[in-house]
Coordinates of C-alpha atoms in Angstrom, one line a residue:
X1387 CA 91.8 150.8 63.9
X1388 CA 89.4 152.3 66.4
X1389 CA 87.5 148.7 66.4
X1390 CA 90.6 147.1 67.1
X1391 CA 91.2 149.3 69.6
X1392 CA 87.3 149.0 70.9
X1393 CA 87.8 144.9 70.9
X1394 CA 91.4 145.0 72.7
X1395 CA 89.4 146.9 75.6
X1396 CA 86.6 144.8 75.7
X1397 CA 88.9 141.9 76.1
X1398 CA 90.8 143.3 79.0
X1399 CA 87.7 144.0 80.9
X1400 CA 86.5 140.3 80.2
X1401 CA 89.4 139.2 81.8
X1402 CA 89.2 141.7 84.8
X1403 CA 85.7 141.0 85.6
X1404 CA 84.8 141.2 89.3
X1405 CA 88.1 142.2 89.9
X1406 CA 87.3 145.5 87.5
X1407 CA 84.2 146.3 89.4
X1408 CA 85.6 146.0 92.8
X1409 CA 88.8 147.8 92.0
X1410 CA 87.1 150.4 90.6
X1411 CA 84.2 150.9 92.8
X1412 CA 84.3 154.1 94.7
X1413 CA 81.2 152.9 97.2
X1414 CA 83.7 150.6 99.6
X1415 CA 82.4 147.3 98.8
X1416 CA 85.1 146.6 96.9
X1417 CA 87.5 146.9 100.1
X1418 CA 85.1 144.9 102.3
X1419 CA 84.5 141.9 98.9
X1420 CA 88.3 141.6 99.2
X1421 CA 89.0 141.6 102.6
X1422 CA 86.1 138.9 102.9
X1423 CA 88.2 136.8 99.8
X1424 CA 91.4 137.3 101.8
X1425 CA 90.2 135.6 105.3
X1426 CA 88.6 132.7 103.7
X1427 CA 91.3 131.7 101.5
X1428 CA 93.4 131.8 105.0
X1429 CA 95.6 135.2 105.3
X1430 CA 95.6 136.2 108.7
X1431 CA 95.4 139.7 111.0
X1432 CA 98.3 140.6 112.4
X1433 CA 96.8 140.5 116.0
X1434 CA 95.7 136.4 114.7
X1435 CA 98.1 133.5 115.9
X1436 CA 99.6 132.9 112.8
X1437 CA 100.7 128.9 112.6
X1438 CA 103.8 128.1 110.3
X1439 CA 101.5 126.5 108.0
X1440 CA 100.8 129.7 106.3
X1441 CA 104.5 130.5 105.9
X1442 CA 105.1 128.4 102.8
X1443 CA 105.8 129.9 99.5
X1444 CA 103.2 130.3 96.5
X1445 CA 102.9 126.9 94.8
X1446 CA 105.1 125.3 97.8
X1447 CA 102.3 124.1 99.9
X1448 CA 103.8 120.7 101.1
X1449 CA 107.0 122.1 101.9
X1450 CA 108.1 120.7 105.4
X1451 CA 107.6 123.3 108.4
X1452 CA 109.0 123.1 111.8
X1453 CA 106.3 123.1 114.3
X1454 CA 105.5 125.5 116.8
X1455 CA 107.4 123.8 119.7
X1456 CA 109.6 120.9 119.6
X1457 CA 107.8 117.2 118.6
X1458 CA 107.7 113.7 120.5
X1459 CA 106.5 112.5 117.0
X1460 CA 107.2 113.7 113.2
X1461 CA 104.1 111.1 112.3
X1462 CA 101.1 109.1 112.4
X1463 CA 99.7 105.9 111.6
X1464 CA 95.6 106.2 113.0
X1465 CA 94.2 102.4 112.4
X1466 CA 90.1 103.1 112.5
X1467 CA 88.1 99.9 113.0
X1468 CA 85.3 101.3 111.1
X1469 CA 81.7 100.2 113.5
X1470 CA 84.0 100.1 116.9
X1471 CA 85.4 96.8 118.6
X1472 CA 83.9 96.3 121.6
X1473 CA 86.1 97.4 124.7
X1474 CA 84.3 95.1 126.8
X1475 CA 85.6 92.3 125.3
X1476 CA 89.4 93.3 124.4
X1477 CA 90.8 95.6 127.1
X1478 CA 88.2 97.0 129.7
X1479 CA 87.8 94.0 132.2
X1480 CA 84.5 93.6 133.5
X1481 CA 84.9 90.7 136.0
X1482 CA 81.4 92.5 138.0
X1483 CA 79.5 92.4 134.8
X1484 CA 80.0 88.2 134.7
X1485 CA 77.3 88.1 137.7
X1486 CA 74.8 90.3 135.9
X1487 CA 75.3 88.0 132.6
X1488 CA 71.8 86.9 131.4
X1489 CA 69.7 89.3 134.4
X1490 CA 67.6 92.2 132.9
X1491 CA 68.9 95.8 132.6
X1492 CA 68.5 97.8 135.6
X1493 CA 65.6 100.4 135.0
X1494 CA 68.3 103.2 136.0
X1495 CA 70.9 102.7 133.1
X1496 CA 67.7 103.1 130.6
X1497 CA 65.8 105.8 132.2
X1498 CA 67.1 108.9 130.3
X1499 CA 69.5 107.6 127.6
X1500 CA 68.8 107.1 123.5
X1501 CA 70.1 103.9 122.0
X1502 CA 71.0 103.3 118.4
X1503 CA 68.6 99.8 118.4
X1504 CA 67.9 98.7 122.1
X1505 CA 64.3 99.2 123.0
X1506 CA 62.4 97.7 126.0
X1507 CA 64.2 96.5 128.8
X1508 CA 67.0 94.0 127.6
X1509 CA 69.4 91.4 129.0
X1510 CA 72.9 92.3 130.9
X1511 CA 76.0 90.4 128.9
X1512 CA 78.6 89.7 130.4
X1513 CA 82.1 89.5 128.4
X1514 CA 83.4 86.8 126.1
X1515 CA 86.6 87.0 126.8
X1516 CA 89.0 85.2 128.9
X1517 CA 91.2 88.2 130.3
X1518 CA 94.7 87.9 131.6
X1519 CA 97.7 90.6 132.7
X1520 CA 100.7 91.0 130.4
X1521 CA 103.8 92.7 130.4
X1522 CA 105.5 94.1 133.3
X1523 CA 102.6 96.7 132.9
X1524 CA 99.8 94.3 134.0
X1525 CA 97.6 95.5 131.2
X1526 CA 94.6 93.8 131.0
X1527 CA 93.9 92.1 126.9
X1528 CA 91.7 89.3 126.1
X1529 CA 92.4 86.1 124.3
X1530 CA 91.0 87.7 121.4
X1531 CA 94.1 89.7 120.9
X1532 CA 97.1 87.2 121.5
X1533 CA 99.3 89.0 119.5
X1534 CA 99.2 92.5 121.1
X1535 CA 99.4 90.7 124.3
X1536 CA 103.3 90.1 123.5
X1537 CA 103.5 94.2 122.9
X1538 CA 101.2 95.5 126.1
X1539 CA 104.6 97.3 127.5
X1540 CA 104.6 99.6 124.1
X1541 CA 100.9 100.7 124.9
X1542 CA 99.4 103.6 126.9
X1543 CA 95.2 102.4 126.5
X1544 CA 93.3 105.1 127.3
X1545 CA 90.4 103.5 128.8
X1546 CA 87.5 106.8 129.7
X1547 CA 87.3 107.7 126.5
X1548 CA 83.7 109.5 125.8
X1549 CA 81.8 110.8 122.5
X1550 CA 78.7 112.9 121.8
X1551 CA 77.3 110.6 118.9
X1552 CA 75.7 107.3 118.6
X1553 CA 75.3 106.7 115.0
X1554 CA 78.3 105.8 113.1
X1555 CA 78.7 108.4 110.0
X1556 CA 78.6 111.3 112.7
X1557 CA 80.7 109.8 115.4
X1558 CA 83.9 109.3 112.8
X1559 CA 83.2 112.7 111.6
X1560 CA 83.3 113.8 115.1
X1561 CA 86.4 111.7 115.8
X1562 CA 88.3 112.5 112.8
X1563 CA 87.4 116.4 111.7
X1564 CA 86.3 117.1 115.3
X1565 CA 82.9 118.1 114.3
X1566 CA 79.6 115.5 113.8
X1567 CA 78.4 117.3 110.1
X1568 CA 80.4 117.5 107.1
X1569 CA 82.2 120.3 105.8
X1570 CA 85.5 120.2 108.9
X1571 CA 88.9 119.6 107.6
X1572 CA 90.3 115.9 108.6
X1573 CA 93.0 115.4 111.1
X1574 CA 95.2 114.4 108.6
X1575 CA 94.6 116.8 106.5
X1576 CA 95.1 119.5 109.6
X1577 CA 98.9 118.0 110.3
X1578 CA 99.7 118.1 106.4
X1579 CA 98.4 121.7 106.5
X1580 CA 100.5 122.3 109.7
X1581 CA 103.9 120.1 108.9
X1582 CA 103.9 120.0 105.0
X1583 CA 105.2 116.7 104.0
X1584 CA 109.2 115.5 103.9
X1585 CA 108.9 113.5 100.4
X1586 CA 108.3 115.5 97.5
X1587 CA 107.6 112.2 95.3
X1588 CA 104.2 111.2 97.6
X1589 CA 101.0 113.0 98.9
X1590 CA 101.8 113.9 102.8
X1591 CA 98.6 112.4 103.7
X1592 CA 97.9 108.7 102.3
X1593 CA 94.2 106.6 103.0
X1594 CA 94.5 102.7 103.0
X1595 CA 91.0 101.0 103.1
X1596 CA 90.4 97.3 103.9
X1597 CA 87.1 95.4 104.4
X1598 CA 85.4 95.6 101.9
X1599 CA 83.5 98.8 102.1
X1600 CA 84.3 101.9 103.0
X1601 CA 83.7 104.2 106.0
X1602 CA 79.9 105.1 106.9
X1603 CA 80.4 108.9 106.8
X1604 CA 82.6 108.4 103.4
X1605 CA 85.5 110.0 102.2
X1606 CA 84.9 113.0 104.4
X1607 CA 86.5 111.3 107.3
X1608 CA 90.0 112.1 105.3
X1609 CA 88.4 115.4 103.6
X1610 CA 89.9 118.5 103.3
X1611 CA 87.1 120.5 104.2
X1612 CA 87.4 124.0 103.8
X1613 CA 91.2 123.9 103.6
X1614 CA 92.9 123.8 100.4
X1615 CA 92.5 120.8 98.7
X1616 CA 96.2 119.6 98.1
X1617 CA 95.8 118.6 102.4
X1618 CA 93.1 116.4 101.3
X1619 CA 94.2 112.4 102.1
X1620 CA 94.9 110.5 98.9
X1621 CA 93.1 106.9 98.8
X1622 CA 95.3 104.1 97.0
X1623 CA 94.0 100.9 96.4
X1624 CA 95.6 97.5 97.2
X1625 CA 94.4 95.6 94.3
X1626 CA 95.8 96.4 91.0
X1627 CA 97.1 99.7 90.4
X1628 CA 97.8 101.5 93.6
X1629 CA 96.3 104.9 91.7
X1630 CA 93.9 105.1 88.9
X1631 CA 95.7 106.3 85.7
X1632 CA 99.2 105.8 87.3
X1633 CA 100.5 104.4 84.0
X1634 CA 101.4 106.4 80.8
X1635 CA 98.3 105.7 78.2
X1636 CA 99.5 103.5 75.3
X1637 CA 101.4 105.9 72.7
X1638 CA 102.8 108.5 75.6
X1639 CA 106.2 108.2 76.8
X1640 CA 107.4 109.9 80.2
X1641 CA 108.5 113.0 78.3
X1642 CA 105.2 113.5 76.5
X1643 CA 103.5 113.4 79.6
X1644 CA 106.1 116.1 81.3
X1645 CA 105.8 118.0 78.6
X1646 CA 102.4 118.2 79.0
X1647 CA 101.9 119.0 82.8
X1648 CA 104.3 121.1 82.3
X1649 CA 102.1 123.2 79.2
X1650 CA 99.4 122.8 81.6
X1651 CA 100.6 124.3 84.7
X1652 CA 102.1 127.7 82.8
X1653 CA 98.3 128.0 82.1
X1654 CA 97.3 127.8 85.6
X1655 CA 99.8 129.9 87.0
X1656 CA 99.0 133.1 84.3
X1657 CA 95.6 132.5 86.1
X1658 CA 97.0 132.6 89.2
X1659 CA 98.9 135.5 88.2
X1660 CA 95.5 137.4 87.5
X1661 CA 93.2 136.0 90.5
X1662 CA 95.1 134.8 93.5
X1663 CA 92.9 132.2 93.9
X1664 CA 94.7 129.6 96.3
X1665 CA 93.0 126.3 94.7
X1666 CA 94.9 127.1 91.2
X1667 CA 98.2 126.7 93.2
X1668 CA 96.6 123.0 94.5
X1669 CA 96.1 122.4 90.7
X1670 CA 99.5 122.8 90.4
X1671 CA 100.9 121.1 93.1
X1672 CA 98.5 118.1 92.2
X1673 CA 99.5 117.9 88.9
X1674 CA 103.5 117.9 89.4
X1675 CA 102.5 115.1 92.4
X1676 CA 100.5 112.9 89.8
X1677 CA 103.8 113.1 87.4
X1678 CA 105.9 112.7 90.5
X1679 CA 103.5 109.5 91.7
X1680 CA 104.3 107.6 88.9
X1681 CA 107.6 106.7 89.9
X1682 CA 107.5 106.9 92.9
X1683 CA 103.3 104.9 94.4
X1684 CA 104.7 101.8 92.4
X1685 CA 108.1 101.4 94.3
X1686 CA 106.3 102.2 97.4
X1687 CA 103.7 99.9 97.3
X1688 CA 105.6 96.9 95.8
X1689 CA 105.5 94.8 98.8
X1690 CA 107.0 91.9 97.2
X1691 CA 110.2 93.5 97.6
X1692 CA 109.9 92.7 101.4
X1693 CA 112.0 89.6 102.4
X1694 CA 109.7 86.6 103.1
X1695 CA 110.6 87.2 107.2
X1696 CA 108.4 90.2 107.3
X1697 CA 105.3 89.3 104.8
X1698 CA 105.2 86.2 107.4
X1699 CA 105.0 88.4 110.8
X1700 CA 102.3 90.4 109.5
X1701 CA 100.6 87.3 107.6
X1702 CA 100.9 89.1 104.3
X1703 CA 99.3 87.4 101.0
X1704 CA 101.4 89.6 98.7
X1705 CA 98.9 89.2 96.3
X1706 CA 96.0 90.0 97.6
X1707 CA 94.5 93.5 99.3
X1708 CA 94.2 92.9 102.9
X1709 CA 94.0 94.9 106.6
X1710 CA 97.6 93.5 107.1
X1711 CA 99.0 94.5 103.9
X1712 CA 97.5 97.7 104.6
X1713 CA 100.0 97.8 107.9
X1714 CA 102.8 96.4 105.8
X1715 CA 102.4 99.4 103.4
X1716 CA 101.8 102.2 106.4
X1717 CA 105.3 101.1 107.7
X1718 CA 106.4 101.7 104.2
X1719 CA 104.8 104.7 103.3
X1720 CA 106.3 106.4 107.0
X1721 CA 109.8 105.1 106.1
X1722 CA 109.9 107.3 103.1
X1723 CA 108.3 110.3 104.7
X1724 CA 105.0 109.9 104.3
X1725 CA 103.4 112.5 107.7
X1726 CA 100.1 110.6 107.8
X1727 CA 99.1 107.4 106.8
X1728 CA 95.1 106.4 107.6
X1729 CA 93.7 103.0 108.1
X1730 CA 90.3 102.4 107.9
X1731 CA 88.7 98.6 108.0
X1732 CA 85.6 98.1 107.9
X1733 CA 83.4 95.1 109.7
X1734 CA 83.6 96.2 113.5
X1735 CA 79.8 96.6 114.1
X1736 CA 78.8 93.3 116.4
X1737 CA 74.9 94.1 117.2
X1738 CA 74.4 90.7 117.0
X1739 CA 72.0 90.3 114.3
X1740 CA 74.0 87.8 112.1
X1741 CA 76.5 84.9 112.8
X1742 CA 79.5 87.6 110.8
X1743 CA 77.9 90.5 113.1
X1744 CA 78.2 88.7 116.9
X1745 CA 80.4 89.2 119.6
X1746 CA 81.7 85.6 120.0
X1747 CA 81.9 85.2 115.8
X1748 CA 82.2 88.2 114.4
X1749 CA 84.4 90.2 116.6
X1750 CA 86.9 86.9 117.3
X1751 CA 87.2 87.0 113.0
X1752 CA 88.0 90.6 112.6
X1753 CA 90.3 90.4 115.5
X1754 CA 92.3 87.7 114.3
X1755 CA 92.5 89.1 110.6
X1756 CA 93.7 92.2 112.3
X1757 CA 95.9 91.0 115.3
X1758 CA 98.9 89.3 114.3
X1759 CA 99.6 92.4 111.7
X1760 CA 99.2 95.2 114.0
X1761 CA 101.6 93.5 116.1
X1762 CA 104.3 93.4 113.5
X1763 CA 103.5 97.1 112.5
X1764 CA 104.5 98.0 116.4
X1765 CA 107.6 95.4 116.4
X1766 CA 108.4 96.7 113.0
X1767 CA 108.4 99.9 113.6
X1768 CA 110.4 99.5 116.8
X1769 CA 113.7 97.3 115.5
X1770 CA 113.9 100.0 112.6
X1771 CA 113.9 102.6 115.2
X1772 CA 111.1 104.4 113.5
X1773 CA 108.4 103.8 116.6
X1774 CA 110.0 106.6 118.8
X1775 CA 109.2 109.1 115.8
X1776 CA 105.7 107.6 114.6
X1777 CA 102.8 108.2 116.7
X1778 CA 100.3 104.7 116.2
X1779 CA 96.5 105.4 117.0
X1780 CA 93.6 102.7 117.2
X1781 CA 90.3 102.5 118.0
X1782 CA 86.8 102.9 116.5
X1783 CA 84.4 105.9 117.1
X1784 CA 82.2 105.2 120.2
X1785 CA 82.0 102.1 122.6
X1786 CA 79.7 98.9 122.9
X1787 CA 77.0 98.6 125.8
X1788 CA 77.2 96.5 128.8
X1789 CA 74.0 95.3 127.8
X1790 CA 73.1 93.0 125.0
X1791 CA 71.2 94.3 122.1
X1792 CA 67.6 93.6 121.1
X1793 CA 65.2 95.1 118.5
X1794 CA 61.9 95.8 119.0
X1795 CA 62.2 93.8 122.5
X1796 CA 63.2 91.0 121.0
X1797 CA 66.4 89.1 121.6
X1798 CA 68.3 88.5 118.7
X1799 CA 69.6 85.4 117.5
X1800 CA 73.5 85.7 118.4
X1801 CA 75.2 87.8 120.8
X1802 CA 75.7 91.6 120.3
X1803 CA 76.1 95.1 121.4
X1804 CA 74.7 98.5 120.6
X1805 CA 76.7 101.8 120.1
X1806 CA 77.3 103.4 123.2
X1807 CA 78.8 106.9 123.8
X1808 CA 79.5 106.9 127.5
X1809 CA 82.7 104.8 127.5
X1810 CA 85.2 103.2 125.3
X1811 CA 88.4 102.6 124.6
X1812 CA 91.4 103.5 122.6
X1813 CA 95.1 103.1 122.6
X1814 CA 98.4 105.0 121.5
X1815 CA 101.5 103.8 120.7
X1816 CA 105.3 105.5 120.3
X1817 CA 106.0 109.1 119.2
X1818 CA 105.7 110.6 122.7
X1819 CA 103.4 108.0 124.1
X1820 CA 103.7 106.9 127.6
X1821 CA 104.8 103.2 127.4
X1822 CA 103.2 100.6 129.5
X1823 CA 100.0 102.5 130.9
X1824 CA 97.0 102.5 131.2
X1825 CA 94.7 105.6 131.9
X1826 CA 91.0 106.4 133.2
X1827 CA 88.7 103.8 134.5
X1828 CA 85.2 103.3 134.0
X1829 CA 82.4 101.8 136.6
X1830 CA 82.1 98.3 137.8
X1831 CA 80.3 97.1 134.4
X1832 CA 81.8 99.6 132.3
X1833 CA 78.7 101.4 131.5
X1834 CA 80.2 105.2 132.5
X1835 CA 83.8 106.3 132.2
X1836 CA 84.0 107.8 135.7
X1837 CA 87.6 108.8 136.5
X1838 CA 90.3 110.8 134.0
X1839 CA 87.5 111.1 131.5
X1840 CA 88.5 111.7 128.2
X1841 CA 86.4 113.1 125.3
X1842 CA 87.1 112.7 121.6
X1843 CA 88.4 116.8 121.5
X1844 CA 90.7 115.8 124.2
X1845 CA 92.4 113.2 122.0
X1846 CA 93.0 114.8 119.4
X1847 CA 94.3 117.7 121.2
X1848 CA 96.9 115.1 122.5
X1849 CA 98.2 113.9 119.2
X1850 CA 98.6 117.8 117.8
X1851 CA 100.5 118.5 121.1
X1852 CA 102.9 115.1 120.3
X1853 CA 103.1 116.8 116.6
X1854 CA 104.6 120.0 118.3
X1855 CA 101.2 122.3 118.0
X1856 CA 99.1 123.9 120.5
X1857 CA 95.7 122.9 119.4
X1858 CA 93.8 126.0 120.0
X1859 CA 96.5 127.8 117.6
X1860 CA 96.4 125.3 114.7
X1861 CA 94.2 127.7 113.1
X1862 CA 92.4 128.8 110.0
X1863 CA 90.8 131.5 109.0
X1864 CA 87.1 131.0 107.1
X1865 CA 83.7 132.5 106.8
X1866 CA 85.3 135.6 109.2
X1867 CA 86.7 133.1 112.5
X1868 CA 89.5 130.9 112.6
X1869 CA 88.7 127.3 112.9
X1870 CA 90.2 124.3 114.3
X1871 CA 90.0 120.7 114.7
X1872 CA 89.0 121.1 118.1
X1873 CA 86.5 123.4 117.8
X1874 CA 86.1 125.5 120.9
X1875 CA 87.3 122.3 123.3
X1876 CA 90.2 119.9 124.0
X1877 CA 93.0 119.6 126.8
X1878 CA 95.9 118.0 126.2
X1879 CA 95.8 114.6 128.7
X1880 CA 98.9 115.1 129.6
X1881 CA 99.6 111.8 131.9
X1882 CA 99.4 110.0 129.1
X1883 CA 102.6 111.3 127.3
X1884 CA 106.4 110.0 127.7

């Protein structure tokens, strides 16, 4: 009896482990391990601007919460062109940079400044495109967009915006967690965590990739970082399955499968019964979604449903993965609640050193694959009246110079441009947008964005204000300081909303 006794004992300590010894420690460190646990898994001091996103009940962590002021938009659709477009040849009109085409660099726009590839002194380039006023706006678009020419009066291009990075893996880490090294929560993942998500059948924050590869700083770029991981963005594919695994294995019904999440999950939450730990109540949450997803990812990405009117305006294949069918399926994924849906297509980076990789090839390819379906995602969204509500963000994660590239001194054999940081462009699009505008300018050859400057912080503090949060209160707490995607910067640009 007394062994029995002995082995019952043992058994409850195993279980209790550093939990025991900081419970019982007399010496304080247990108070000071716990209240370390406590502020990195996000509970907050009293004095500590507490955002509605830690109001939501244990194993409720997508429920939808109101923001902290009233919205413009209740979504978003970001469309990344993964390398950047070049401004100078789509919306910032150069006509000064025409007379320079072919003349070497000024020494004065080199002396000073770190290129990705230029070296030497190389040649000015003046831009490709034939450019041309649309809309009662007069925005400026090139003939390499003649679809989103007919939609120019929907579109507030913010034309000074500016980034700290030059290479491509840190610059869309900077531009979509808000910091250039890995570890930061994504955007999307920071409105999940802030607004929950209103369909319980389909992750809050969905990842479409097109192109062929995928972004150059990874999966990151729709990471979770140090947030809980059920915020994380959820890539589906648009070949085959939408999910891996989707499908019941051969010889397991529907009820089987329940059955078995649901054995599964009254394990996890007795262990989240003993130790608290938040990323058990993800595991939770995750599986019921997976069960849930089964349903609920075929129906929604079943494009073939869509009368043969719209696969035509967005120039749909239905069966085959593709950029448009991407923004076919983003419409579809906000129409049934979805809060953020990420594009990402790959192919955007025109140095010039291949016939695919030029400014006059290249860039006219990717921007006619791309053209006539973003288009229809605005019109479509607009004449179902869900464009008011859904916030539409493109753009890339730095500029292209004003001068064309060369390596090693050496002109390459087709025409290009290196990363720049100093200017570049993106535009918005409905929820809270202003329509028909265009805001900041850059110099005469678009080198330097020199009026209404906007930096990456800035922008993203914009779409958290349309989204109903103050971005410097869209917090979390870890490693003993709240963080947020802003970092210690950002100011709402406020001209630029409705």
């Amino acid at each position: 009896m007394n062994k029995l006794l002995k082995e019952l004992q043992e058994a409850a300590l195993q279980r209790e482990t550093r939990r025991h010894f900081l419970h019982t420690c007399t010496t304080g460190l247990g108070a000071m391990a716990l209240g370390s646990t406590l502020t990195s898994c996000g509970f907050f001091d009293k004095k500590q601007e507490q955002t509605a996103a830690n109001t939501t009940a244990p194993g409720e962590p997508m429920t939808p919460r109101p923001s902290q002021f009233s919205p413009k938009a209740k979504r978003v659709i970001y469309i990344h062109m993964a390398g950047s477009p070049s401004q100078l040849e789509l919306f910032d009109y150069k006509p000064e940079l025409v007379k320079y085409h072919g003349k070497d660099c000024p020494q004065e726009l080199l002396e000073g400044k770190k290129f990705a590839f230029i070296r030497g002194v190389p040649k000015m380039l003046g831009p490709q495109g034939k450019f041309a006023q649309h809309g009662q706006s007069g925005a400026w678009i090139s003939d390499y967009l003649p679809h989103l020419q007919t939609v120019a009066d929907e579109i507030t291009f913010i034309k000074s915006m500016h980034t700290d990075q030059f290479n491509h893996a840190p610059a869309q880490l900077l531009m979509h967690t808000g910091a250039a090294r890995l570890g930061r929560p994504s955007i999307g993942s920071w409105v999940t965590y802030g607004l929950g998500s209103e369909n319980d059948n389909l992750p809050g924050f969905i990842v479409l990739a097109s192109g062929g590869k995928q972004p150059d700083a990874g999966k990151s770029v729709w990471g979770s970082g140090f947030l809980p991981t059920v915020y994380q963005g959820v890539q589906c594919r648009t070949d085959g399955d939408p999910v891996l695994y989707v499908s019941d294995p051969k010889g397991m019904n529907r009820d089987i499968r329940k059955q078995t999440i649901e054995a599964i999950n009254d394990i996890n939450q007795q262990q989240y019964d003993d130790v608290k730990d938040p990323e058990i109540l993800t595991r939770i949450s995750q599986y019921e979604m997976a069960f849930k997803m089964q349903m609920s990812v075929p129906d929604a990405m079943d494009i073939k449903s869509e009368p043969e009117y719209i696969l035509n305006a967005y120039g749909v294949d239905p069966n085959k993965g593709s950029f448009a069918r991407n923004c076919l399926l983003a419409r579809r994924l906000v129409e049934r609640g979805v809060r953020f849906v990420q594009l990402f297509d790959w192919g955007w980076d025109t140095h010039g050193t291949s016939k695919d990789g030029s400014i006059e090839t290249g860039l006219r390819d990717k921007c006619t694959s791309s053209d006539q379906a973003v288009t229809a995602l605005l019109k479509d969204l607009k004449q179902r009246g869900l464009l008011d509500e859904t916030l539409v963000v493109w753009g890339g994660e730095f500029g292209r110079t004003p001068m064309q590239e060369n390596r090693d001194g050496q002109t390459l054999p087709f025409m290009g441009r290196d990363h720049h940081l100093d200017a570049f462009t993106v535009w918005m699009a409905g929820g809270g947008a202003k329509r028909g505008f265009s805001y900041g300018e850059t110099d005469p050859i678009g080198y330097y964005a020199v009026k209404d400057k906007v930096h990456v912080h800035d922008l993203q503090a914009t779409i958290l204000h349309l989204l109903g949060f103050d971005h410097s209160k869209l917090t979390y707490q870890f490693q003993g300081r709240p963080f947020r995607l802003t970092d210690v910067a950002g100011k709402v640009v406020k001209p630029v909303l409705a």
